[in-house]
Short mmCIF file of C-alpha atoms and ligand atoms in Angstrom, two decimals:
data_model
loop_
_atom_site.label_atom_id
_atom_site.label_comp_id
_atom_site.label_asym_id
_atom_site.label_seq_id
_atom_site.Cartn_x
_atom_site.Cartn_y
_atom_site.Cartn_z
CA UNK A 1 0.00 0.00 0.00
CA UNK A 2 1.47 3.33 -1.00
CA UNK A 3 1.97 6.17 2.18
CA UNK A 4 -0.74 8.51 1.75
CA UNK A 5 0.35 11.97 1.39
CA UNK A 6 -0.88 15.33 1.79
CA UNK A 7 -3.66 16.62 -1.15
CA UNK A 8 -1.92 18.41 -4.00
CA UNK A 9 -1.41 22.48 -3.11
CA UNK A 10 -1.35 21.61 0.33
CA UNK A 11 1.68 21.99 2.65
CA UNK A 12 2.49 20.81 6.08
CA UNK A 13 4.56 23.98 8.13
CA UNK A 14 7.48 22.24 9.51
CA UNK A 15 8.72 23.27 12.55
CA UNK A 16 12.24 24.87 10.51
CA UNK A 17 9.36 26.90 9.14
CA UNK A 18 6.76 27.92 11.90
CA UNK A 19 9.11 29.35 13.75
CA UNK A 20 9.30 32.02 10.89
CA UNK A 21 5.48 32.22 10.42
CA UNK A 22 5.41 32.65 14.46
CA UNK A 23 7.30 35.54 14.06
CA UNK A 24 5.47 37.64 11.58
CA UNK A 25 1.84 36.46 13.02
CA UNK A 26 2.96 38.40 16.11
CA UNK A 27 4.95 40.93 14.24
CA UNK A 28 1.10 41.43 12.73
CA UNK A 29 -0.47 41.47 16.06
CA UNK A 30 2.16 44.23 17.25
CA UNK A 31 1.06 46.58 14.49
CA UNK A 32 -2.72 45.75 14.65
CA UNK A 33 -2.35 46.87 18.30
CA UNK A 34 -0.56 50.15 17.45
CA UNK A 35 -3.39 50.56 14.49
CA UNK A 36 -5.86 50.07 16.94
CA UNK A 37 -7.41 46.58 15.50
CA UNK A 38 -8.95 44.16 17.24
CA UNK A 39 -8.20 40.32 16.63
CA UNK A 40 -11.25 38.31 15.28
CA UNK A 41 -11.83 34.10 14.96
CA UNK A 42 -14.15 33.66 12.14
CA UNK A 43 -15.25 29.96 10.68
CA UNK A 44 -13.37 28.29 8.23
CA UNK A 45 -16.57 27.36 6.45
CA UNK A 46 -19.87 29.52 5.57
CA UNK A 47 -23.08 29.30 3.48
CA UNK A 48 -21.61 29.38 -0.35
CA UNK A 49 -24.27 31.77 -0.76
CA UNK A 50 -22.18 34.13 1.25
CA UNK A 51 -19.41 34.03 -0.97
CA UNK A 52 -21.27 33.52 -4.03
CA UNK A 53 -23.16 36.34 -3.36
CA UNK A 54 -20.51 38.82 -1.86
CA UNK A 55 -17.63 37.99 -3.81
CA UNK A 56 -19.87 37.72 -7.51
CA UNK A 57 -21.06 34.41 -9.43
CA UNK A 58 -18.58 35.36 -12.42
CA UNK A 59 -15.33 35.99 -10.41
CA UNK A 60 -12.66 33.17 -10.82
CA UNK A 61 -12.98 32.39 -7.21
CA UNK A 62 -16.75 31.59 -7.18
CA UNK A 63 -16.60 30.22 -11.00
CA UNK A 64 -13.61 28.09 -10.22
CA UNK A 65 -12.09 28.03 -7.09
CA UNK A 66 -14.32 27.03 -4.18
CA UNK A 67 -14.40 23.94 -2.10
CA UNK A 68 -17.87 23.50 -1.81
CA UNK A 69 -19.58 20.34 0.21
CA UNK A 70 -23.13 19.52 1.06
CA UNK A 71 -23.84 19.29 4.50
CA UNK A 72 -25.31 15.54 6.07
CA UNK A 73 -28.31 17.66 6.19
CA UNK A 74 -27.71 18.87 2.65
CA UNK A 75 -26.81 22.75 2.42
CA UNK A 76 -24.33 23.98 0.65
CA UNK A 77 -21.28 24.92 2.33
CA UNK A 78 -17.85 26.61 1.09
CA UNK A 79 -14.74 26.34 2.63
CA UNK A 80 -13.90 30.29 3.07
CA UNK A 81 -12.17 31.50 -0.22
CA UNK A 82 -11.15 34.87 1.67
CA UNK A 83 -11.98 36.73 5.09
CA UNK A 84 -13.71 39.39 3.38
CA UNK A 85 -17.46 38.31 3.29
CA UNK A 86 -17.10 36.55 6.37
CA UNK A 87 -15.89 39.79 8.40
CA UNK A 88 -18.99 41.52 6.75
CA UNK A 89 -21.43 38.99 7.39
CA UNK A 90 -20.31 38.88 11.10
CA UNK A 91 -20.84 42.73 11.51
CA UNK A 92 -24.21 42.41 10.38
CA UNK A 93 -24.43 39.36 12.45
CA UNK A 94 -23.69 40.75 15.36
CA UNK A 95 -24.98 44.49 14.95
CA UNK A 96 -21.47 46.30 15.26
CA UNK A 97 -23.20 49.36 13.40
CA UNK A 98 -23.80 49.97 17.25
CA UNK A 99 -20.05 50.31 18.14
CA UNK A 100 -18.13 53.36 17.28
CA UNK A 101 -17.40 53.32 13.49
CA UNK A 102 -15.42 52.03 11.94
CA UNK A 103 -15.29 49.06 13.11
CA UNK A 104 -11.94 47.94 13.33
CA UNK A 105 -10.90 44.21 12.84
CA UNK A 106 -7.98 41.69 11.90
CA UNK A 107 -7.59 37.53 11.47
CA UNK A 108 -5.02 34.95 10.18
CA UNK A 109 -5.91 31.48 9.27
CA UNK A 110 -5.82 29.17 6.27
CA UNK A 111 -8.04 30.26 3.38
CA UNK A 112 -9.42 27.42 0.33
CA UNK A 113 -8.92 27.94 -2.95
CA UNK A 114 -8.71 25.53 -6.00
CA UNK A 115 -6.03 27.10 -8.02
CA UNK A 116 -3.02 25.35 -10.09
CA UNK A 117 -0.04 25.11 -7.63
CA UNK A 118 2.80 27.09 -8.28
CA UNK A 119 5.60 28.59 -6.62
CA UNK A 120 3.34 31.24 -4.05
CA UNK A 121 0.43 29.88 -5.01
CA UNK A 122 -1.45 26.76 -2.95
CA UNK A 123 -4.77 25.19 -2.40
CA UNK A 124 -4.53 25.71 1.21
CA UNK A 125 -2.84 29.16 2.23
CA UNK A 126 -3.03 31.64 5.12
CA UNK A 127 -4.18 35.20 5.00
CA UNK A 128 -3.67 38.15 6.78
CA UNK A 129 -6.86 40.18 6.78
CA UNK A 130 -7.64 43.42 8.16
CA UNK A 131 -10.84 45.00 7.54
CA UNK A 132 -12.33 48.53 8.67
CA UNK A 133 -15.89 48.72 8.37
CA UNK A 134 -18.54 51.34 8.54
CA UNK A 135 -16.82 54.47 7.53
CA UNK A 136 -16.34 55.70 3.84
CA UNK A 137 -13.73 58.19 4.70
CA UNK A 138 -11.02 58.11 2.16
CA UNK A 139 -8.50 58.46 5.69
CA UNK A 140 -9.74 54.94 6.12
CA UNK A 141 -8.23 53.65 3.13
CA UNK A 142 -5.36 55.42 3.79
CA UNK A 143 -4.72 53.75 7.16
CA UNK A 144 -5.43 50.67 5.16
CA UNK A 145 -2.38 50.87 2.85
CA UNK A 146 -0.40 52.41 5.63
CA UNK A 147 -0.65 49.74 7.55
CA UNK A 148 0.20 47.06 5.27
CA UNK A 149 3.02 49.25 4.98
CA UNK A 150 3.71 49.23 8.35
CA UNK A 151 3.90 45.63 8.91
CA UNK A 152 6.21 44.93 5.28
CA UNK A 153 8.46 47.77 6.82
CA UNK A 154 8.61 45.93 10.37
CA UNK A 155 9.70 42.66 8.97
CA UNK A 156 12.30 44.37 7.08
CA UNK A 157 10.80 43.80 3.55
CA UNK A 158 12.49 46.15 0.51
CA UNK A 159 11.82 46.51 -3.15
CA UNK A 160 8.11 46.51 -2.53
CA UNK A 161 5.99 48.25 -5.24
CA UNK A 162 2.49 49.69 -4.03
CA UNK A 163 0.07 49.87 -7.22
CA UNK A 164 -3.51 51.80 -6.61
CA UNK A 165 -6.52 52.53 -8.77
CA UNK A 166 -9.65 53.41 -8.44
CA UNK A 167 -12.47 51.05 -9.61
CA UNK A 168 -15.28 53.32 -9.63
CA UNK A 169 -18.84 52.83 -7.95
CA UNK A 170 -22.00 51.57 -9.53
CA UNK A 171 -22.80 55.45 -10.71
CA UNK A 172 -19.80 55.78 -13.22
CA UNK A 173 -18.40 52.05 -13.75
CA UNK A 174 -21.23 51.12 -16.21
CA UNK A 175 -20.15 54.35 -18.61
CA UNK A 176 -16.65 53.06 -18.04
CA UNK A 177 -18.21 48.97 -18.81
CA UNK A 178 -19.47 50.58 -22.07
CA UNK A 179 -16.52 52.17 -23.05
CA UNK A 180 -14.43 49.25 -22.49
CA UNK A 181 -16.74 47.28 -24.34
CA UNK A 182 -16.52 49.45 -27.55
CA UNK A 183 -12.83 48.92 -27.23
CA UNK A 184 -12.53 45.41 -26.74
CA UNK A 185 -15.50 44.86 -28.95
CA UNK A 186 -12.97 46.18 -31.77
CA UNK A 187 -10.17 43.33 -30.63
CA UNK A 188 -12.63 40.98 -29.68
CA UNK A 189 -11.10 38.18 -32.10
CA UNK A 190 -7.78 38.68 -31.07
CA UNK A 191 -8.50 38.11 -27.05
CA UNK A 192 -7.73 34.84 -25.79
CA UNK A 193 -10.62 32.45 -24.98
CA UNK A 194 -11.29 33.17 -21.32
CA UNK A 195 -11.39 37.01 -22.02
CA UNK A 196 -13.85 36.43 -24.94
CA UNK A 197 -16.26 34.90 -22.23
CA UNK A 198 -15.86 37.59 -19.95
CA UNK A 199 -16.08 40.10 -22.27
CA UNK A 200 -20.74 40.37 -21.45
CA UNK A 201 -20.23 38.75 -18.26
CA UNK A 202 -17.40 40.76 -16.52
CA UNK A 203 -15.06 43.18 -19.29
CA UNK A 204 -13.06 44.84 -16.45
CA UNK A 205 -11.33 41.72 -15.37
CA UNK A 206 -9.95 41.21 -18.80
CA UNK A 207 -8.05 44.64 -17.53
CA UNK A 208 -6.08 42.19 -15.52
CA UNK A 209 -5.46 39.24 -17.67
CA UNK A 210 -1.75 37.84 -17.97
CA UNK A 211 -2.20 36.39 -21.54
CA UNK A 212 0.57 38.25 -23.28
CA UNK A 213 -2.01 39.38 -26.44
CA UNK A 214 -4.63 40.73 -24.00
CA UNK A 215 -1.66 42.78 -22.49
CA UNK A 216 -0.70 44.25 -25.06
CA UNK A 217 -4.11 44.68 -26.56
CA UNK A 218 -5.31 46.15 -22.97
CA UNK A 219 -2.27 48.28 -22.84
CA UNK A 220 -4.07 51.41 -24.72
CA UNK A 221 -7.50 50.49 -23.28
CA UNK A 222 -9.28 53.23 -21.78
CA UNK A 223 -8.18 54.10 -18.12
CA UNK A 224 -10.92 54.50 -15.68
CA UNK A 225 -9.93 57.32 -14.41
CA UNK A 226 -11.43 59.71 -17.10
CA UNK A 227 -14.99 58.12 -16.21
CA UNK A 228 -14.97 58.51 -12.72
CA UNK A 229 -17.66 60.13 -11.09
CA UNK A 230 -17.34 63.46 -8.87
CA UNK A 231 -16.93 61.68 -5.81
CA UNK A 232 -15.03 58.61 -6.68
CA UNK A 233 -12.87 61.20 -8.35
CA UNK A 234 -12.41 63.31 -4.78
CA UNK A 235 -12.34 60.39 -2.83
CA UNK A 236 -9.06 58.69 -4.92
CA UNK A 237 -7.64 62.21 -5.00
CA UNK A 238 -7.60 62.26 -1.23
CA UNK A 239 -6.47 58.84 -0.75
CA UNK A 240 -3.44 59.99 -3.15
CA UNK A 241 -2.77 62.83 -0.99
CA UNK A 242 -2.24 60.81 2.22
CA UNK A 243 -0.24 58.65 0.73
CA UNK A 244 2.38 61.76 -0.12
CA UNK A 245 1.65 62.79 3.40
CA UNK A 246 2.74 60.04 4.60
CA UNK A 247 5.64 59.37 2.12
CA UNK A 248 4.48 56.29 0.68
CA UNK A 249 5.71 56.10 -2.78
CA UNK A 250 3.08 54.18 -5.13
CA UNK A 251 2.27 53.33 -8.91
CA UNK A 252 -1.02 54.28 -10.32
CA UNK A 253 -1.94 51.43 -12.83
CA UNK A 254 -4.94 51.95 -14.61
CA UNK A 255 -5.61 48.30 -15.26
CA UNK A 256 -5.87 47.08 -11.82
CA UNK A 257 -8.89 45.90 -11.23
CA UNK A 258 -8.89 42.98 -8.32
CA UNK A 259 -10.38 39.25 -8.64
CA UNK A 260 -12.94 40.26 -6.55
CA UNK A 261 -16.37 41.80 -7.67
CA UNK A 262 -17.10 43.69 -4.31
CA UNK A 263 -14.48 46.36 -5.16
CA UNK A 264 -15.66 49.95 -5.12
CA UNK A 265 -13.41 53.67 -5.33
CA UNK A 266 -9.73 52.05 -4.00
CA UNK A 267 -7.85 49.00 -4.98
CA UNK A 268 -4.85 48.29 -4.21
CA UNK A 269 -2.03 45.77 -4.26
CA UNK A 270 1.69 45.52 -2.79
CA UNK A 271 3.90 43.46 -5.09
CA UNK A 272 7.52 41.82 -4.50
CA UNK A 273 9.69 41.15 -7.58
CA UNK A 274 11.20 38.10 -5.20
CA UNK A 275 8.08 36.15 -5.86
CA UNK A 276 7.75 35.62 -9.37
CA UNK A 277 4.61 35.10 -11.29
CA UNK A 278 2.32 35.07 -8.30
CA UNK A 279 3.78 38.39 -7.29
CA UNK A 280 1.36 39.92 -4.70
CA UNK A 281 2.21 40.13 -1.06
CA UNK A 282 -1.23 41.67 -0.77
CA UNK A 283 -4.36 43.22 -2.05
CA UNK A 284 -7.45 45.26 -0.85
CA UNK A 285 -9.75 47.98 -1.41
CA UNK A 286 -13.07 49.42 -0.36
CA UNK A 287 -15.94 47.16 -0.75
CA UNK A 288 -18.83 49.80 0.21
CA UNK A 289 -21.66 47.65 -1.38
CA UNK A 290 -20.85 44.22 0.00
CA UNK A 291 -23.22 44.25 3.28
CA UNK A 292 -25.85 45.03 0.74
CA UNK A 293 -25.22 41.88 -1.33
CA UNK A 294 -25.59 39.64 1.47
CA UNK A 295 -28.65 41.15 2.62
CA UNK A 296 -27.44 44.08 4.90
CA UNK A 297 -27.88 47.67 5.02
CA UNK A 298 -25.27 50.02 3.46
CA UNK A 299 -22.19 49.06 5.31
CA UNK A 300 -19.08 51.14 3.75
CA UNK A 301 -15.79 48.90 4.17
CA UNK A 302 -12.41 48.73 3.01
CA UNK A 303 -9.05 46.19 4.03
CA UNK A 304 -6.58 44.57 2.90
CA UNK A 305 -4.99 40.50 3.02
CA UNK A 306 -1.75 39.53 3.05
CA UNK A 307 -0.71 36.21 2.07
CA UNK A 308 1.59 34.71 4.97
CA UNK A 309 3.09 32.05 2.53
CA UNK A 310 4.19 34.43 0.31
CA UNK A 311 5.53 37.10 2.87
CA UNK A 312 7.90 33.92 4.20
CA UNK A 313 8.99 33.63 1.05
CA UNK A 314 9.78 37.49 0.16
CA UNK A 315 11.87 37.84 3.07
CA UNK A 316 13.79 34.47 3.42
CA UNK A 317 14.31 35.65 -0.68
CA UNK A 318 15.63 39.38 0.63
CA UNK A 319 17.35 37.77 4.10
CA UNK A 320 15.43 39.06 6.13
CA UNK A 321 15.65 38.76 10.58
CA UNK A 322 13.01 36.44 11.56
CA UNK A 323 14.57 37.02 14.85
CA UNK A 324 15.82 34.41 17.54
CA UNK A 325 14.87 30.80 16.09
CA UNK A 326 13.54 29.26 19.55
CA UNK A 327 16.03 26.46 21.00
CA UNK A 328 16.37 24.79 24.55
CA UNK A 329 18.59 26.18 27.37
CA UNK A 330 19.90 23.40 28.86
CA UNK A 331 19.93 19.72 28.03
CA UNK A 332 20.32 17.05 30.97
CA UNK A 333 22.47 14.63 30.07
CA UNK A 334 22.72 11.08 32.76
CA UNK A 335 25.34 8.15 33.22
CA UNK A 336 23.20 5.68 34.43
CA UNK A 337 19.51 4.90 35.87
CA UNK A 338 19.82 6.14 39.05
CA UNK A 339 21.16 9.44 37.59
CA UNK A 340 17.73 9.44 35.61
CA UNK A 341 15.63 9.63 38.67
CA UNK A 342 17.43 12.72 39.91
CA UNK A 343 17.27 14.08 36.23
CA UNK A 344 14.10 13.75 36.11
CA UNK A 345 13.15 15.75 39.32
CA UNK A 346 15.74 17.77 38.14
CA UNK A 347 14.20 18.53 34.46
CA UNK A 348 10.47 19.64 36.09
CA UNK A 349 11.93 21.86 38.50
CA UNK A 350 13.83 23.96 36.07
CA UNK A 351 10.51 23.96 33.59
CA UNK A 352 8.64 25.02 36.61
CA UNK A 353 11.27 28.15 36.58
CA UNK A 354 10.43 28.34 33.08
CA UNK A 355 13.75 27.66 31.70
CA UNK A 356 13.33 25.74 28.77
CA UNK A 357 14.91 21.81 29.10
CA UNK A 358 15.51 18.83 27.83
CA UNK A 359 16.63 15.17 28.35
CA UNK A 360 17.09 12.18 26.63
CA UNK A 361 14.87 9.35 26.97
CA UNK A 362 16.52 6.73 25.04
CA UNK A 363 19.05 5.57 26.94
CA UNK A 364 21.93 6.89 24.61
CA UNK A 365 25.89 7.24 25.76
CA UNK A 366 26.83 10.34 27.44
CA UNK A 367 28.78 11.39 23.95
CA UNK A 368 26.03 11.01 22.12
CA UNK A 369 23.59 12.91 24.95
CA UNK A 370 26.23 15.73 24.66
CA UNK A 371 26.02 16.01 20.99
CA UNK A 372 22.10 15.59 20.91
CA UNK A 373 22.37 18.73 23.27
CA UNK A 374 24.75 20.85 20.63
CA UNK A 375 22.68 19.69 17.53
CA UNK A 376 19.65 21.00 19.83
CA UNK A 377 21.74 24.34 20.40
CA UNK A 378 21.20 24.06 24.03
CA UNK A 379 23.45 26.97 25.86
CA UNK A 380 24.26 24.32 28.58
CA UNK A 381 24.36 20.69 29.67
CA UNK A 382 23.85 19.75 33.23
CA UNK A 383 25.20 16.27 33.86
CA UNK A 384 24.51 13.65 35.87
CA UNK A 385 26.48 10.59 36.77
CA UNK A 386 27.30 8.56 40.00
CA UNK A 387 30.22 10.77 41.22
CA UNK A 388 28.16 13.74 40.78
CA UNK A 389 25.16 12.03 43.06
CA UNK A 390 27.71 10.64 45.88
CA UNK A 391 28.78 14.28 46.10
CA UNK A 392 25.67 16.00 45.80
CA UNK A 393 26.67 18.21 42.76
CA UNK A 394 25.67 19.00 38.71
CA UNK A 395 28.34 19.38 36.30
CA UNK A 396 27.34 22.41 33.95
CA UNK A 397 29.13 22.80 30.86
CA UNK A 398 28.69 25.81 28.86
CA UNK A 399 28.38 24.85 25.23
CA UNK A 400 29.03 27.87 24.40
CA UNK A 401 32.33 28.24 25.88
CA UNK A 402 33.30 25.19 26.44
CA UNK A 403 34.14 25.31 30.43
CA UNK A 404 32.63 23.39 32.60
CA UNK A 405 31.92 23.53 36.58
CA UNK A 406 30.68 21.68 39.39
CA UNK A 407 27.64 23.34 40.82
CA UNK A 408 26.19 22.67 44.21
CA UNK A 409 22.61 20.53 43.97
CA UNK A 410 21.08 23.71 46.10
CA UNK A 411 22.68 26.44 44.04
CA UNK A 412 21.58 25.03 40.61
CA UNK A 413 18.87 26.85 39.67
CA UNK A 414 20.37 30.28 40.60
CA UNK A 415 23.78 29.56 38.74
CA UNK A 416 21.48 28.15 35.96
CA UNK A 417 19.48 31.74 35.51
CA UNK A 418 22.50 33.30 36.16
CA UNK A 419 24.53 31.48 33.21
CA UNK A 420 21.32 31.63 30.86
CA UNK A 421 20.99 35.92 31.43
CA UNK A 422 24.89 36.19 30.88
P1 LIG B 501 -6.82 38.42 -2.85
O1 LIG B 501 -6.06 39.33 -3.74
O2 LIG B 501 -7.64 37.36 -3.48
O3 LIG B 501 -7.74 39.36 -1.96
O4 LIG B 501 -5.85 37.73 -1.83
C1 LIG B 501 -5.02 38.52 -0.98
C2 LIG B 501 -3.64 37.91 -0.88
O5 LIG B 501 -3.72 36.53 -0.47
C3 LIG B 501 -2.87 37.85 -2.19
O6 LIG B 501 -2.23 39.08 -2.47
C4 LIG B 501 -1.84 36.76 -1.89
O7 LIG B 501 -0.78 37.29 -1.12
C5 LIG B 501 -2.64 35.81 -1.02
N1 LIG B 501 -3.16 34.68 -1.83
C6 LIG B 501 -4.28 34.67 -2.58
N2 LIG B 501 -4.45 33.45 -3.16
C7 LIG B 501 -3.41 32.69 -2.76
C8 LIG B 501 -3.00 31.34 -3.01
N3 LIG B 501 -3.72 30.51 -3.77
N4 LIG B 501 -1.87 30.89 -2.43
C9 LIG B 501 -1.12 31.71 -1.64
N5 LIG B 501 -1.46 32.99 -1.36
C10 LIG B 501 -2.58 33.48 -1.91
C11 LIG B 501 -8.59 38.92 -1.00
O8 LIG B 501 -8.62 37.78 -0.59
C12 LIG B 501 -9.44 40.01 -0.40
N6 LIG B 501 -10.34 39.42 0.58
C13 LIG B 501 -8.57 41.10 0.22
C14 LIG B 501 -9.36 42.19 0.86
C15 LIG B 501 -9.57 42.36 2.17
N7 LIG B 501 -10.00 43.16 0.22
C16 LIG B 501 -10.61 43.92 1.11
N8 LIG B 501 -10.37 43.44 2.30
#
């Protein structure tokens, strides 16, 4: 019988590599505290209506992408795509229209999608999400993009590029839908397949299509920004102008239009040269109709996620400091079983003082217990055999220095702590 393995796109997090995840999960909860977000647990698995409905029945995701069951009592269920929906459905859930707006929120967790695996890109992959809702000032946004900022600047990320545009609301996207349209309409035969279907369904997405032909075909399209109404027009302008203030430097592309249907006024996404073709580190933008969709009242929103895979792999790619990789203090090492006993009583009370040990179980030579302790990078060994018992000592070696001393049995803790804070 072959070993089952792990569904293709998925990826177990080894511990060589949690440790790195670790750091920027609370890296992200640092800067969500000085942005004043709150940390939210949502499901992992909604109505597909909710997604369906929120992020739009012709989007890739919902065409394509979901993992969606039926229940034993047979509804349909998705696996969440993205945070997005969920965050809004929760608000409305939970009437947070009540709180003082905006609401201000944040999560991490795995996400679902059914995409072809690629470097960056997996079935199974965790997001970063941060979402401010009920508020359509454009200072929101700008917080929004300042603090993914923020946290790429905090873990030491360079060479980031920070591409906005403004997607328009359903008041001037439909004169910009039509004059896409006549455009396309005139290169229609020269669009590759997918773009020729979404050219009634959904013509703005083939704004964002990597087929080289539609590139270059979508190159001299019409930009957007020409049809935008008066106030999606003020509102980008002011979100521009906070980004100077603040001295973010940022790209305005004219094609970017998002995956994602929900989009209105800002989109935005933060890209990293280190990561190939999937070369996002993250995307948002205001979503001001999605409560609607799903049933709400007008709930203005706007946020951003950050894919955690691909920020590991941006900064292991630039060298980044994922700061101290965690290790053990002190391994005990024992000659015999008697010396176990006392290593054992020994092992609990210096866990109890929240020094972090370790001892070997197996019954190895003292050799090999020392060298288990340097592969395990422990800063000291503390070992135990019958001459140290009969005279009621510990013999500490530093690993680090390579001295070693005899250490009273009462003393040991102290000199431990001591030797651990030098
Ligand atoms: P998204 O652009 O679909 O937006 O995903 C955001 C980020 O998640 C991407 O930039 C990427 O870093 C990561 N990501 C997406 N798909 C994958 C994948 N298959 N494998 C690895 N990483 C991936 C959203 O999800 C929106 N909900 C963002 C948002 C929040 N807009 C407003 N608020």
């Amino acid at each position: 019988m072959d070993i089952i393995k792990a569904p293709r796109g998925v990826r177990d997090i080894l511990p060589d590599e949690a440790w790195k995840w670790a750091y920027v999960l609370e890296t992200s909860r640092k800067v969500a505290g000085f942005f004043g977000y709150n940390e939210i647990h949502l499901p992992l698995f909604e109505h597909t209506e909710l997604f369906s409905r929120g992020i739009g029945d012709s989007t890739d995701v919902v065409e394509k992408e979901m993992y969606t069951f039926l229940d034993r009592a047979g509804r349909s269920l998705t696996l969440r795509p993205e945070l997005t929906a969920s965050m809004v459905r929760c608000y409305l859930e939970h009437g947070m229209s009540k709180k003082v707006q905006p609401v201000k929120l944040w999560s991490a967790g795995p996400m679902f999608r059914y995409e072809r695996p690629q470097k960056g890109r997996y079935r199974q992959f965790w997001q970063l999400d941060v979402e401010a809702l009920g508020s359509e000032a454009p200072e929101v946004d700008l917080e929004i993009i300042a603090f993914a900022i923020y946290l790429f600047n905090a873990l030491g990320l360079s060479n980031l590029e920070v591409v906005i545009n403004s997607v328009g609301c359903p008041v001037c996207r439909p004169g910009y839908r039509d004059a896409l349209k006549r455009y396309v309409g005139s290169n229609f035969d020269a669009l590759c397949n997918t773009c020729q279907n979404r050219f009634e369904r959904n013509p703005l997405r083939i704004l964002d299509c990597k087929n080289e032909r539609c590139r270059e075909i979508m190159k001299d399209a019409p930009g957007i920004a020409d049809y935008l109404c008066d106030e999606c027009s003020e509102h980008f302008k002011r979100v521009k102008e906070g980004m100077t203030i603040l001295g973010i430097n940022y790209k305005e592309d004219k094609n970017l239009v998002r995956g994602l249907d929900y989009y209105t006024k800002t989109a935005f996404e933060v890209l990293s040269g280190e990561l190939g073709a999937q070369n996002a580190v993250c995307g948002g933008g205001r979503y001001d109709n999605l409560a609607e969709t799903i049933g709400g009242p007008h709930v203005p929103g706007v946020g951003f996620a950050a894919g955690i895979e691909r920020i590991v792999l941006t900064m292991e790619g630039q060298g980044c400091d994922f700061g101290q990789q965690p290790g053990i203090d002190v391994f005990i090492v024992t000659a015999d079983d008697l010396a176990k006993n006392k290593a054992l009583k020994l092992l609990y009370d210096l866990r109890h003082e929240q020094i972090s040990v370790d001892m070997d179980y197996t019954g190895k030579s003292i050799g090999s217990q020392l060298k288990t302790a340097s592969n395990r990078e422990a800063k000291l060994a503390c070992i135990l055999g019958g001459v140290e018992i009969e005279k009621g000592v510990v013999t500490v070696k530093d690993l680090r220095k390579g001295s070693q001393s005899e250490v009273a049995n009462d003393s040991l803790i102290d000199y431990v702590k001591a030797n651990l804070a030098g």
